PDB file of C-alpha atoms in Angstrom:
ATOM      1  CA  UNK T   1      -8.639   0.771  -9.602  1.00 85.00           C
ATOM      2  CA  UNK T   2      -5.134   2.240  -9.824  1.00 92.00           C
ATOM      3  CA  UNK T   3      -2.356   0.175 -11.470  1.00 95.00           C
ATOM      4  CA  UNK T   4       1.363   0.517 -12.154  1.00 95.00           C
ATOM      5  CA  UNK T   5       4.061  -1.866 -13.433  1.00 96.00           C
ATOM      6  CA  UNK T   6       7.695  -1.795 -12.280  1.00 95.00           C
ATOM      7  CA  UNK T   7      10.186  -4.375 -13.618  1.00 95.00           C
ATOM      8  CA  UNK T   8       7.392  -6.751 -14.585  1.00 97.00           C
ATOM      9  CA  UNK T   9       5.579  -6.521 -11.243  1.00 98.00           C
ATOM     10  CA  UNK T  10       2.066  -5.096 -11.582  1.00 98.00           C
ATOM     11  CA  UNK T  11       0.517  -3.363  -8.580  1.00 98.00           C
ATOM     12  CA  UNK T  12      -3.268  -2.830  -8.507  1.00 98.00           C
ATOM     13  CA  UNK T  13      -4.967  -0.893  -5.703  1.00 98.00           C
ATOM     14  CA  UNK T  14      -8.644  -0.540  -4.794  1.00 97.00           C
ATOM     15  CA  UNK T  15      -9.813   1.606  -1.859  1.00 97.00           C
ATOM     16  CA  UNK T  16     -12.951   1.847   0.246  1.00 97.00           C
ATOM     17  CA  UNK T  17     -14.385   4.073   2.951  1.00 96.00           C
ATOM     18  CA  UNK T  18     -15.158   2.008   6.058  1.00 96.00           C
ATOM     19  CA  UNK T  19     -16.777   4.651   8.271  1.00 95.00           C
ATOM     20  CA  UNK T  20     -16.103   7.097  11.080  1.00 94.00           C
ATOM     21  CA  UNK T  21     -15.637   6.512  14.777  1.00 89.00           C
ATOM     22  CA  UNK T  22     -14.502   8.299  17.917  1.00 89.00           C
ATOM     23  CA  UNK T  23     -11.286   7.360  19.665  1.00 82.00           C
ATOM     24  CA  UNK T  24      -9.480   9.371  22.344  1.00 84.00           C
ATOM     25  CA  UNK T  25     -12.038  12.181  21.976  1.00 89.00           C
ATOM     26  CA  UNK T  26     -11.285  12.575  18.258  1.00 88.00           C
ATOM     27  CA  UNK T  27     -13.136  11.655  15.094  1.00 90.00           C
ATOM     28  CA  UNK T  28     -11.275   9.178  12.897  1.00 92.00           C
ATOM     29  CA  UNK T  29     -12.007   8.194   9.318  1.00 95.00           C
ATOM     30  CA  UNK T  30     -11.338   4.562   8.463  1.00 96.00           C
ATOM     31  CA  UNK T  31     -10.298   3.550   4.961  1.00 97.00           C
ATOM     32  CA  UNK T  32      -9.538   0.141   3.548  1.00 97.00           C
ATOM     33  CA  UNK T  33      -7.361  -0.829   0.635  1.00 98.00           C
ATOM     34  CA  UNK T  34      -6.766  -4.039  -1.262  1.00 98.00           C
ATOM     35  CA  UNK T  35      -3.527  -4.506  -3.171  1.00 98.00           C
ATOM     36  CA  UNK T  36      -2.794  -7.185  -5.754  1.00 98.00           C
ATOM     37  CA  UNK T  37       0.852  -7.816  -6.630  1.00 98.00           C
ATOM     38  CA  UNK T  38       1.030  -9.679  -9.936  1.00 98.00           C
ATOM     39  CA  UNK T  39       4.297 -11.141 -11.208  1.00 98.00           C
ATOM     40  CA  UNK T  40       4.384 -10.603 -14.980  1.00 98.00           C
ATOM     41  CA  UNK T  41       8.152 -11.221 -15.113  1.00 97.00           C
ATOM     42  CA  UNK T  42       9.954 -14.500 -15.884  1.00 96.00           C
ATOM     43  CA  UNK T  43      11.508 -14.870 -12.422  1.00 97.00           C
ATOM     44  CA  UNK T  44      10.212 -15.679  -8.953  1.00 98.00           C
ATOM     45  CA  UNK T  45      10.361 -12.710  -6.586  1.00 98.00           C
ATOM     46  CA  UNK T  46       9.895 -12.148  -2.877  1.00 98.00           C
ATOM     47  CA  UNK T  47       8.515  -9.070  -1.159  1.00 98.00           C
ATOM     48  CA  UNK T  48      10.770  -8.360   1.835  1.00 98.00           C
ATOM     49  CA  UNK T  49       9.646  -4.971   3.159  1.00 98.00           C
ATOM     50  CA  UNK T  50       7.454  -1.936   2.518  1.00 98.00           C
ATOM     51  CA  UNK T  51       7.670   1.847   2.690  1.00 98.00           C
ATOM     52  CA  UNK T  52       4.561   4.055   2.899  1.00 98.00           C
ATOM     53  CA  UNK T  53       4.020   7.793   2.768  1.00 98.00           C
ATOM     54  CA  UNK T  54       0.601   8.537   4.249  1.00 97.00           C
ATOM     55  CA  UNK T  55      -0.923  11.945   3.564  1.00 96.00           C
ATOM     56  CA  UNK T  56      -3.758  13.239   5.735  1.00 94.00           C
ATOM     57  CA  UNK T  57      -5.376  16.544   4.738  1.00 90.00           C
ATOM     58  CA  UNK T  58      -5.302  17.689   8.399  1.00 85.00           C
ATOM     59  CA  UNK T  59      -1.924  16.306   9.490  1.00 84.00           C
ATOM     60  CA  UNK T  60       1.664  16.132   8.346  1.00 86.00           C
ATOM     61  CA  UNK T  61       2.791  13.249   6.164  1.00 93.00           C
ATOM     62  CA  UNK T  62       3.499  10.032   8.073  1.00 95.00           C
ATOM     63  CA  UNK T  63       6.257   7.611   7.012  1.00 97.00           C
ATOM     64  CA  UNK T  64       5.740   3.944   7.756  1.00 96.00           C
ATOM     65  CA  UNK T  65       8.377   1.256   7.119  1.00 97.00           C
ATOM     66  CA  UNK T  66       8.069  -2.423   7.953  1.00 95.00           C
ATOM     67  CA  UNK T  67       8.856  -6.007   7.154  1.00 96.00           C
ATOM     68  CA  UNK T  68       6.663  -7.739   4.579  1.00 94.00           C
ATOM     69  CA  UNK T  69       2.941  -7.026   4.281  1.00 95.00           C
ATOM     70  CA  UNK T  70       0.449  -7.959   7.017  1.00 91.00           C
ATOM     71  CA  UNK T  71       3.015 -10.262   8.605  1.00 90.00           C
ATOM     72  CA  UNK T  72       3.987 -12.084   5.399  1.00 95.00           C
ATOM     73  CA  UNK T  73       6.910 -11.988   2.982  1.00 96.00           C
ATOM     74  CA  UNK T  74       5.237 -13.595  -0.015  1.00 97.00           C
ATOM     75  CA  UNK T  75       7.164 -15.383  -2.759  1.00 97.00           C
ATOM     76  CA  UNK T  76       5.398 -14.740  -6.065  1.00 98.00           C
ATOM     77  CA  UNK T  77       6.161 -17.034  -8.991  1.00 98.00           C
ATOM     78  CA  UNK T  78       5.843 -15.928 -12.634  1.00 98.00           C
ATOM     79  CA  UNK T  79       2.199 -15.615 -13.633  1.00 98.00           C
ATOM     80  CA  UNK T  80       1.014 -15.681 -10.017  1.00 98.00           C
ATOM     81  CA  UNK T  81      -0.220 -12.936  -7.723  1.00 98.00           C
ATOM     82  CA  UNK T  82      -0.568 -12.082  -4.046  1.00 98.00           C
ATOM     83  CA  UNK T  83      -3.531 -10.088  -2.769  1.00 98.00           C
ATOM     84  CA  UNK T  84      -3.939  -8.597   0.681  1.00 98.00           C
ATOM     85  CA  UNK T  85      -6.158  -6.056   2.403  1.00 97.00           C
ATOM     86  CA  UNK T  86      -5.246  -3.519   5.047  1.00 97.00           C
ATOM     87  CA  UNK T  87      -6.451  -0.201   6.357  1.00 95.00           C
ATOM     88  CA  UNK T  88      -5.576   3.318   7.333  1.00 93.00           C
ATOM     89  CA  UNK T  89      -6.988   5.741   9.926  1.00 93.00           C
ATOM     90  CA  UNK T  90      -6.987   9.432   9.098  1.00 95.00           C
ATOM     91  CA  UNK T  91      -8.083  12.467  11.080  1.00 92.00           C
ATOM     92  CA  UNK T  92      -9.619  13.937   7.935  1.00 93.00           C
ATOM     93  CA  UNK T  93     -12.078  12.540   5.376  1.00 94.00           C
ATOM     94  CA  UNK T  94      -9.502  13.055   2.595  1.00 94.00           C
ATOM     95  CA  UNK T  95      -5.986  11.683   2.188  1.00 96.00           C
ATOM     96  CA  UNK T  96      -3.734   9.443   0.133  1.00 97.00           C
ATOM     97  CA  UNK T  97      -0.906   6.920   0.276  1.00 97.00           C
ATOM     98  CA  UNK T  98       1.985   5.958  -1.943  1.00 97.00           C
ATOM     99  CA  UNK T  99       5.129   3.956  -1.473  1.00 98.00           C
ATOM    100  CA  UNK T 100       7.146   0.993  -2.607  1.00 98.00           C
ATOM    101  CA  UNK T 101       7.959  -2.629  -1.860  1.00 98.00           C
ATOM    102  CA  UNK T 102      11.519  -3.898  -1.568  1.00 98.00           C
ATOM    103  CA  UNK T 103      11.762  -7.111  -3.564  1.00 98.00           C
ATOM    104  CA  UNK T 104      14.369  -9.779  -4.317  1.00 98.00           C
ATOM    105  CA  UNK T 105      14.643 -11.563  -7.675  1.00 97.00           C
ATOM    106  CA  UNK T 106      15.343 -15.233  -6.862  1.00 91.00           C
ATOM    107  CA  UNK T 107      17.135 -15.918 -10.170  1.00 90.00           C
ATOM    108  CA  UNK T 108      19.633 -13.052 -10.030  1.00 93.00           C
ATOM    109  CA  UNK T 109      19.522 -12.216  -6.263  1.00 94.00           C
ATOM    110  CA  UNK T 110      19.000  -8.607  -7.407  1.00 96.00           C
ATOM    111  CA  UNK T 111      17.238  -6.372  -4.913  1.00 97.00           C
ATOM    112  CA  UNK T 112      14.851  -3.838  -6.440  1.00 97.00           C
ATOM    113  CA  UNK T 113      11.934  -1.556  -5.641  1.00 98.00           C
ATOM    114  CA  UNK T 114       8.417  -1.906  -6.963  1.00 98.00           C
ATOM    115  CA  UNK T 115       6.525   1.363  -6.745  1.00 97.00           C
ATOM    116  CA  UNK T 116       2.963   1.587  -5.513  1.00 97.00           C
ATOM    117  CA  UNK T 117       1.162   4.436  -7.292  1.00 96.00           C
ATOM    118  CA  UNK T 118      -0.494   7.126  -5.192  1.00 96.00           C
ATOM    119  CA  UNK T 119      -4.028   6.154  -4.254  1.00 97.00           C
ATOM    120  CA  UNK T 120      -6.608   8.469  -2.749  1.00 96.00           C
ATOM    121  CA  UNK T 121      -8.902   8.162   0.219  1.00 96.00           C
ATOM    122  CA  UNK T 122     -12.076  10.203   0.354  1.00 94.00           C
ATOM    123  CA  UNK T 123     -15.245   9.741   2.333  1.00 92.00           C
ATOM    124  CA  UNK T 124     -18.317   9.928   0.050  1.00 88.00           C
ATOM    125  CA  UNK T 125     -19.720  12.915   1.964  1.00 83.00           C
ATOM    126  CA  UNK T 126     -16.464  14.860   1.435  1.00 73.00           C
ATOM    127  CA  UNK T 127     -16.837  14.930  -2.350  1.00 65.00           C
ATOM    128  CA  UNK T 128     -18.417  17.940  -4.000  1.00 55.00           C
TER     129      UNK T 128
END
């Protein structure tokens, strides 16, 4: 598991290989990831949006921006956490993601970024 703390917000990431399948005459590699956002600060915060950089060994980097995470903009109180799972399709058995969440501190109304450390995707058969 990969972890990183930014301004009292701890991000933990676990990844998994979900399998391969064919779509539009191409092989795709499916990966899953579970992220836990733990509020270790003294203030309630809300995740408002996300920014991802997705690296695929066979393609150019893809940028993905969006509101919230999986349709939610969670409010996380001190000592609490929010966990969600999502996935990523790559055209290669190896890749990675990194990014950040835009957050708002409810006490100070300060907007800030919480960085998600780079996490790797690799199909078990691609390892040497």
